[in-house]
Short mmCIF file of C-alpha atoms in Angstrom, two decimals:
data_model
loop_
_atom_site.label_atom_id
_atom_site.label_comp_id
_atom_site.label_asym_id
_atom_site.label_seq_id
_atom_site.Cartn_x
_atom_site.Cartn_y
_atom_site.Cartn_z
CA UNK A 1 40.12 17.92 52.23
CA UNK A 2 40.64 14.61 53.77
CA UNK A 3 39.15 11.52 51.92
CA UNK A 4 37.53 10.44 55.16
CA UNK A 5 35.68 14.43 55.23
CA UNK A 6 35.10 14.18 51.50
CA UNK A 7 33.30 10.50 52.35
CA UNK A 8 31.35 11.82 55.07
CA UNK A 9 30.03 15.11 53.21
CA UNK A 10 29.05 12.68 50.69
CA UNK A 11 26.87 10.35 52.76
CA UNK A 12 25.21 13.56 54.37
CA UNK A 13 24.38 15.52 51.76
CA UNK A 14 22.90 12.33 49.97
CA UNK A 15 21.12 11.61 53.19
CA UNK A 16 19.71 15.30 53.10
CA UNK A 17 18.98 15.27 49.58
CA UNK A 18 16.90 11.90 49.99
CA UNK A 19 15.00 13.03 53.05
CA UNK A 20 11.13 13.98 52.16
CA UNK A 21 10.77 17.40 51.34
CA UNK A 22 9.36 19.75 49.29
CA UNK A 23 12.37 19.60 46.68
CA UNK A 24 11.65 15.77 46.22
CA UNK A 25 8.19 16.38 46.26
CA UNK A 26 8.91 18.74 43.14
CA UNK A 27 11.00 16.47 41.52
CA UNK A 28 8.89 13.65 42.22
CA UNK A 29 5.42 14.90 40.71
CA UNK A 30 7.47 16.80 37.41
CA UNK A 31 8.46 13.62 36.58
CA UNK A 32 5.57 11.43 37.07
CA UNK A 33 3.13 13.95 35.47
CA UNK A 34 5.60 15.80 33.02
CA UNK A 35 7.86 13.47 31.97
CA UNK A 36 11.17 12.55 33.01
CA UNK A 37 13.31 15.38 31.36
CA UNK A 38 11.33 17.77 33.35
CA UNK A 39 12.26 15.95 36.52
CA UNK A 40 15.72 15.71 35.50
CA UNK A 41 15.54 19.57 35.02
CA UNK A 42 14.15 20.31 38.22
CA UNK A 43 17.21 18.08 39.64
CA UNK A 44 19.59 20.40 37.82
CA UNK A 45 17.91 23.32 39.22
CA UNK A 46 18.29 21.84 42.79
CA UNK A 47 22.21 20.87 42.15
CA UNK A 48 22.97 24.58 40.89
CA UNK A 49 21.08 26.36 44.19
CA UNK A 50 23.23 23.73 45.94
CA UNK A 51 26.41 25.16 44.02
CA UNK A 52 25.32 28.89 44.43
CA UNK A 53 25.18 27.90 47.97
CA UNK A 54 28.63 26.35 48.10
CA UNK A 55 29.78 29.57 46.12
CA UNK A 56 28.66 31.86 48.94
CA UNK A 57 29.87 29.46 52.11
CA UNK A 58 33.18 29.82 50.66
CA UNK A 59 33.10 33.43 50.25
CA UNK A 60 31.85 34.14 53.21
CA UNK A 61 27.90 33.14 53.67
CA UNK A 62 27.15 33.94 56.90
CA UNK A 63 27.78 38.08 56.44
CA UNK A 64 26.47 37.81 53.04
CA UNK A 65 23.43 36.01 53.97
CA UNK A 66 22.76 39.17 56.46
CA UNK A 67 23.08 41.77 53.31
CA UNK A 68 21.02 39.54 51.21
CA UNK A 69 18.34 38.45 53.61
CA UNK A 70 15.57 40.49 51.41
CA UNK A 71 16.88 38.84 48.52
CA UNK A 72 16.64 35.21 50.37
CA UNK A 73 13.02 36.05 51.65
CA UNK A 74 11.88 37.51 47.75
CA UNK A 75 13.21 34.06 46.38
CA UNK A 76 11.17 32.31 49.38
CA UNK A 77 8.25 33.36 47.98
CA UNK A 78 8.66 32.95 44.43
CA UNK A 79 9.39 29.66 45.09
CA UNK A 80 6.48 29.52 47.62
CA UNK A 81 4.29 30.78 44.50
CA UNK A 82 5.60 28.76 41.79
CA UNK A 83 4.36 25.68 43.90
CA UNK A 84 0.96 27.12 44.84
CA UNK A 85 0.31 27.94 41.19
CA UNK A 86 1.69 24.11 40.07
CA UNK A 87 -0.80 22.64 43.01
CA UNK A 88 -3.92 24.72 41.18
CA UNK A 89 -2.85 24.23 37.85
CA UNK A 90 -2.69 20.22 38.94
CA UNK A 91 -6.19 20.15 39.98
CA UNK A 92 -7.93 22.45 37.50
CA UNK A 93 -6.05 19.75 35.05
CA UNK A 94 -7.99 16.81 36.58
CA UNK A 95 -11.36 19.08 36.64
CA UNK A 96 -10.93 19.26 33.03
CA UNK A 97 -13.45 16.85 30.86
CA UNK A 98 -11.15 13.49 29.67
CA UNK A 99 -9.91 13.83 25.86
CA UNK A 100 -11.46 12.25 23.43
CA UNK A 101 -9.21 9.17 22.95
CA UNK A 102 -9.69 8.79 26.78
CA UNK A 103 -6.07 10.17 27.73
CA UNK A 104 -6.34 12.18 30.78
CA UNK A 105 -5.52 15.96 30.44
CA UNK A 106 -2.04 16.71 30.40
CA UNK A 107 -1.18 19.08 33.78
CA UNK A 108 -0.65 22.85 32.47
CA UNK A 109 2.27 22.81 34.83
CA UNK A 110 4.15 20.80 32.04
CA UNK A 111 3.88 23.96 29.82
CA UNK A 112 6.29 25.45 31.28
CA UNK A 113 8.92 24.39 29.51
CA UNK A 114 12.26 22.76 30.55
CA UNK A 115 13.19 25.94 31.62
CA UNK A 116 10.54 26.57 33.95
CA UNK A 117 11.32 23.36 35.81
CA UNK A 118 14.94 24.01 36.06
CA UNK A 119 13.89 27.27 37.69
CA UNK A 120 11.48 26.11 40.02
CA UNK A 121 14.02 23.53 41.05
CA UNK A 122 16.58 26.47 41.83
CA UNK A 123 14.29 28.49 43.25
CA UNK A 124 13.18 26.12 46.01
CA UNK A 125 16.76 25.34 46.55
CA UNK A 126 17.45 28.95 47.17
CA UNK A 127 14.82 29.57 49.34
CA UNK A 128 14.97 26.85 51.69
CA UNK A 129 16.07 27.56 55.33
CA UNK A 130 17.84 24.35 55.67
CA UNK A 131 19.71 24.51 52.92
CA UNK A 132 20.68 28.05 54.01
CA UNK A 133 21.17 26.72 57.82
CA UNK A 134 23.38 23.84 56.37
CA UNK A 135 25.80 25.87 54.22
CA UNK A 136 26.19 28.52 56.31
CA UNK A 137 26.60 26.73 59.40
CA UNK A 138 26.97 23.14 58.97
CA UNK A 139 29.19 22.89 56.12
CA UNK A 140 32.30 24.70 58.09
CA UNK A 141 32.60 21.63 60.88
CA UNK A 142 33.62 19.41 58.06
CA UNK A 143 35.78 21.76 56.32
CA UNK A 144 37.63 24.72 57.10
CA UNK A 145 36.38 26.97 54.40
CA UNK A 146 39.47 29.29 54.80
CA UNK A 147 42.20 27.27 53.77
CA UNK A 148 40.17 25.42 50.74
CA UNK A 149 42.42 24.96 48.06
CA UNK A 150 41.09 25.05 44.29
CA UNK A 151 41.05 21.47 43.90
CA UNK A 152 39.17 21.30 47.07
CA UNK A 153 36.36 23.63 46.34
CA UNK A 154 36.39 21.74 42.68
CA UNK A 155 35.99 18.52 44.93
CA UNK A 156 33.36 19.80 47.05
CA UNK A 157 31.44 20.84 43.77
CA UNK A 158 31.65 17.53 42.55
CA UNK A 159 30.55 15.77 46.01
CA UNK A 160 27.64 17.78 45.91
CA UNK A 161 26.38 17.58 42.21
CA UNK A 162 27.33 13.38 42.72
CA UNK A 163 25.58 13.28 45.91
CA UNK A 164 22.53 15.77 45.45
CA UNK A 165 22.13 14.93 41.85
CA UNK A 166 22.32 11.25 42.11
CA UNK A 167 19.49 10.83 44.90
CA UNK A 168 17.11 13.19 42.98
CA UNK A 169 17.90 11.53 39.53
CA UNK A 170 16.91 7.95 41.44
CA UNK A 171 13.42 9.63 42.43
CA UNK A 172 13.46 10.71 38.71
CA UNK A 173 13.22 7.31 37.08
CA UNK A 174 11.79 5.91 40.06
CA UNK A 175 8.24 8.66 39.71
CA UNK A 176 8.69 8.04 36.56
CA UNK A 177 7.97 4.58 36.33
CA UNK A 178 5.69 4.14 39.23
CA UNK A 179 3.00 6.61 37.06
CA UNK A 180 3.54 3.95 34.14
CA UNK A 181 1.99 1.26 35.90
CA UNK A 182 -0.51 3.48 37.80
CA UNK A 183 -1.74 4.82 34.76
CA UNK A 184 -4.86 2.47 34.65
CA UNK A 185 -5.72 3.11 38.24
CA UNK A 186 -9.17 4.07 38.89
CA UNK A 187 -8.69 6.96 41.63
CA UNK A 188 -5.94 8.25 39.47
CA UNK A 189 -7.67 12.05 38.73
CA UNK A 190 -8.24 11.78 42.88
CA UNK A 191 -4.77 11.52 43.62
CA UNK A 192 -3.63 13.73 41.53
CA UNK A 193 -6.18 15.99 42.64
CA UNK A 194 -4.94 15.39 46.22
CA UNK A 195 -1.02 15.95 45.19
CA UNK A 196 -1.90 19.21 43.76
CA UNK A 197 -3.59 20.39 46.73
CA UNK A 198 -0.16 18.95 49.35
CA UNK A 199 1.49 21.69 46.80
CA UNK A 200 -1.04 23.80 47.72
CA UNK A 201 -0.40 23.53 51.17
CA UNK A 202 3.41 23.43 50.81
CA UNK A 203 4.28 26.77 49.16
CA UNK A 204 1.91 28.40 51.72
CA UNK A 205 3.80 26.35 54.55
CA UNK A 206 7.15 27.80 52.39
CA UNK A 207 5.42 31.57 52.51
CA UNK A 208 4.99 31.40 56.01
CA UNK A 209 8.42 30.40 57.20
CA UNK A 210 10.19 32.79 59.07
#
């Protein structure tokens, strides 16, 4: 891999990875309503689908995304469910009668545990077409996957988890602190009323891909 092709992949899988999607809107609402560790877990879970993905580009994706397309649709929807079922649990939280020291209700989303973020952050990752559409057919006109070296594919690993990894830690911090200062804002419960129902609306969106 030439430094000029490792440069490039760089710039457009951060470009990718920064684009609004569904992945950012994940990582985006974890951290603002979880806490930042859970956004930084959904980022990991994003970065490994990423390196799965790299994983089967290099041993061939294109044939074994034809044997596995069941497996690629199953994932689809889990993912498609996971974000339906974070949308509802979002705005059955906000229906919820305010604490008694005035906090407002913590989302049962965040119940699920580090571990359930990293997961819903791979399988998104897994079951996006572009992602698929990318690796599979994308990746090979910057590299020709059939000479790669191991230092190469160890490169391309790293350019992803840099590149990927990076853009969705910066939404991390950067949810993260925008709910600090919004936390006094009076239509607060509304938006977040409003963000669980765009989940809503995006894992049936997800469900419904062909």
């Amino acid at each position: 891999m030439t430094l000029f092709g490792a440069f490039t992949l760089f710039l457009v899988l951060a470009a990718m990875a920064a684009l609004p999607s569904s992945s950012v809107a994940l990582v985006v609402a974890r951290s603002a309503m979880s806490g930042v560790r859970h956004g930084l877990a959904v980022a990991l879970g994003i970065v490994a689908g990423d390196l799965v993905f790299i994983a089967l580009a290099v041993l061939g994706m294109a044939a074994l995304a034809a044997e596995l397309g069941t497996l690629f649709a199953v994932i689809r929807y889990a993912a498609a469910a996971y974000l339906v079922w974070f949308g509802f649990s979002l705005i059955r939280s906000q229906l919820r009668p305010a604490s008694g020291d005035g906090a407002a209700p913590r989302p049962r989303g965040a119940r699920g545990g580090l571990a359930g973020s990293f997961l819903a952050g791979l399988l998104l990752t897994m079951g996006d077409v572009k992602a698929i559409l990318f690796y599979a057919s994308l990746l090979p006109t910057f590299l020709d996957l059939t000479t790669l070296s191991g230092t190469d594919i160890a490169l391309l690993s790293a350019i992803a988890v840099v590149s990927v990894g990076g853009v969705k830690v910066v939404y991390v911090f950067a949810a993260e602190r925008l709910a600090g200062r919004a936390s006094g804002f009076a239509y607060l419960r509304q938006v977040k009323m409003l963000a669980g129902g765009a989940f809503v609306a995006i894992g049936g969106a997800l469900a419904l891909k062909g």
